[in-house]
Amino acid sequence: MYADIDWVAMSLAERIAPTKALYRAFMAVAKRQRVKGDLLLFQALGETDTGGTDYLSNFRKGKIDKHKVRDIHLWLAQNHFDLALETAPDLFPHKPTDPFDDFIDKHAILGKLRILRIKQEMGIVQRFALQQKLCA
């Protein structure tokens, strides 16, 4: 998860300024893609419903739901990082990564793995015909 900003833990007052900055980055993407902001918003949130018209207005005012703003932030980071960084650099300090990849990068020991070729065996698995011969 892209969690440099804990949108859910922040109070509404604390979220307003960064949400407005996120809105500007979001609208820069909409402008570049030549798509209406409300349609892109539903795409970013994974919603097929075009619901009410206040979502975009509330987003512009910095008063969108904390879970929605978290999801939009992640969506921008994953799908439009370069433009989002250019528009709101404080909100996108680094590209998002996968937690498993982060774990591997943190704990990997380079140069300590080698591949050994073993006999052409099936280990504990045997072909049925071979098993019958052995049991007979």
XYZ file of C-alpha atoms in Angstrom:
136
model
C 0.000 0.000 0.000
C 1.165 3.521 -0.731
C 0.998 4.804 2.832
C 3.271 7.819 3.131
C 0.168 9.773 4.101
C -2.282 8.173 6.499
C -5.456 9.697 5.095
C -7.697 7.642 7.364
C -5.994 8.714 10.604
C -6.020 12.422 9.715
C -8.829 14.658 10.903
C -10.957 16.432 8.305
C -9.198 19.720 9.066
C -5.774 18.098 8.537
C -6.900 16.471 5.287
C -8.284 19.563 3.545
C -5.024 21.097 2.236
C -3.438 17.845 1.019
C -6.759 16.749 -0.507
C -6.943 19.999 -2.471
C -3.398 19.363 -3.737
C -4.411 15.826 -4.667
C -7.405 17.244 -6.523
C -5.104 19.436 -8.631
C -2.963 16.415 -9.524
C -6.089 14.408 -10.310
C -7.494 17.115 -12.574
C -4.144 17.398 -14.376
C -4.549 13.716 -15.277
C -8.141 14.306 -16.394
C -7.020 17.221 -18.557
C -4.170 15.235 -20.104
C -6.496 12.315 -20.865
C -9.219 14.681 -22.104
C -11.830 13.083 -19.897
C -14.350 14.662 -17.534
C -13.185 14.723 -13.938
C -16.292 13.030 -12.567
C -15.930 10.116 -14.989
C -12.248 9.727 -14.135
C -13.138 9.867 -10.448
C -15.466 6.902 -10.781
C -12.827 5.060 -12.798
C -10.205 5.739 -10.118
C -12.535 4.512 -7.398
C -13.520 1.440 -9.391
C -17.165 2.419 -9.398
C -19.396 1.910 -12.399
C -22.168 4.070 -10.998
C -22.079 7.726 -11.958
C -23.940 8.621 -8.728
C -24.236 12.165 -7.454
C -22.583 15.270 -8.775
C -21.143 16.434 -5.452
C -18.211 14.015 -5.372
C -16.007 16.171 -7.576
C -17.166 19.373 -5.877
C -16.397 17.942 -2.437
C -13.044 16.688 -3.704
C -12.179 20.173 -4.992
C -13.051 21.641 -1.566
C -10.883 19.035 0.164
C -13.847 17.407 1.871
C -14.066 14.013 0.185
C -14.356 10.832 2.260
C -11.055 9.762 3.827
C -11.230 6.293 2.284
C -11.954 7.690 -1.162
C -9.066 10.163 -0.976
C -6.747 7.337 0.140
C -7.848 5.233 -2.834
C -7.474 8.137 -5.282
C -3.984 8.846 -3.937
C -2.971 5.223 -4.471
C -4.571 5.142 -7.926
C -2.675 8.252 -8.993
C 0.584 6.875 -7.612
C 0.160 3.561 -9.410
C -1.208 4.839 -12.721
C -0.031 8.431 -13.222
C 2.965 8.842 -10.955
C 5.035 11.195 -13.123
C 2.253 13.726 -13.674
C 1.112 13.468 -10.056
C 4.687 14.077 -8.876
C 4.993 17.066 -11.170
C 1.702 18.557 -9.939
C 1.849 17.677 -6.214
C 5.410 16.633 -5.313
C 4.787 16.647 -1.545
C 2.161 13.921 -1.928
C 4.278 11.632 -4.120
C 7.758 11.347 -2.586
C 8.495 8.028 -4.313
C 6.937 5.514 -6.683
C 4.678 2.996 -5.015
C 6.055 -0.504 -4.638
C 4.670 -3.903 -3.871
C 5.079 -5.005 -0.213
C 6.534 -8.359 -1.313
C 9.089 -6.629 -3.550
C 9.966 -4.324 -0.645
C 10.526 -7.350 1.582
C 12.764 -9.027 -0.995
C 14.759 -5.827 -1.529
C 15.220 -5.375 2.208
C 16.184 -8.957 3.064
C 17.875 -10.247 -0.087
C 21.441 -11.505 0.216
C 23.045 -10.896 -3.140
C 25.556 -13.321 -4.614
C 24.653 -16.218 -2.320
C 22.360 -18.214 -4.575
C 23.499 -20.817 -7.021
C 21.683 -23.426 -9.028
C 22.724 -27.063 -8.688
C 21.635 -29.575 -11.260
C 20.471 -32.810 -9.668
C 19.802 -36.227 -11.167
C 16.764 -36.603 -13.349
C 14.585 -37.910 -10.541
C 11.077 -37.199 -9.485
C 11.926 -37.083 -5.782
C 9.332 -38.906 -3.713
C 6.997 -39.037 -6.706
C 7.281 -42.083 -8.912
C 5.608 -43.226 -12.064
C 2.874 -45.750 -11.425
C 4.504 -48.437 -13.642
C 7.811 -48.121 -11.756
C 6.030 -48.382 -8.421
C 4.369 -51.670 -9.479
C 7.755 -53.156 -10.444
C 9.247 -52.180 -7.093
C 6.364 -53.666 -5.111
C 6.251 -56.944 -7.046
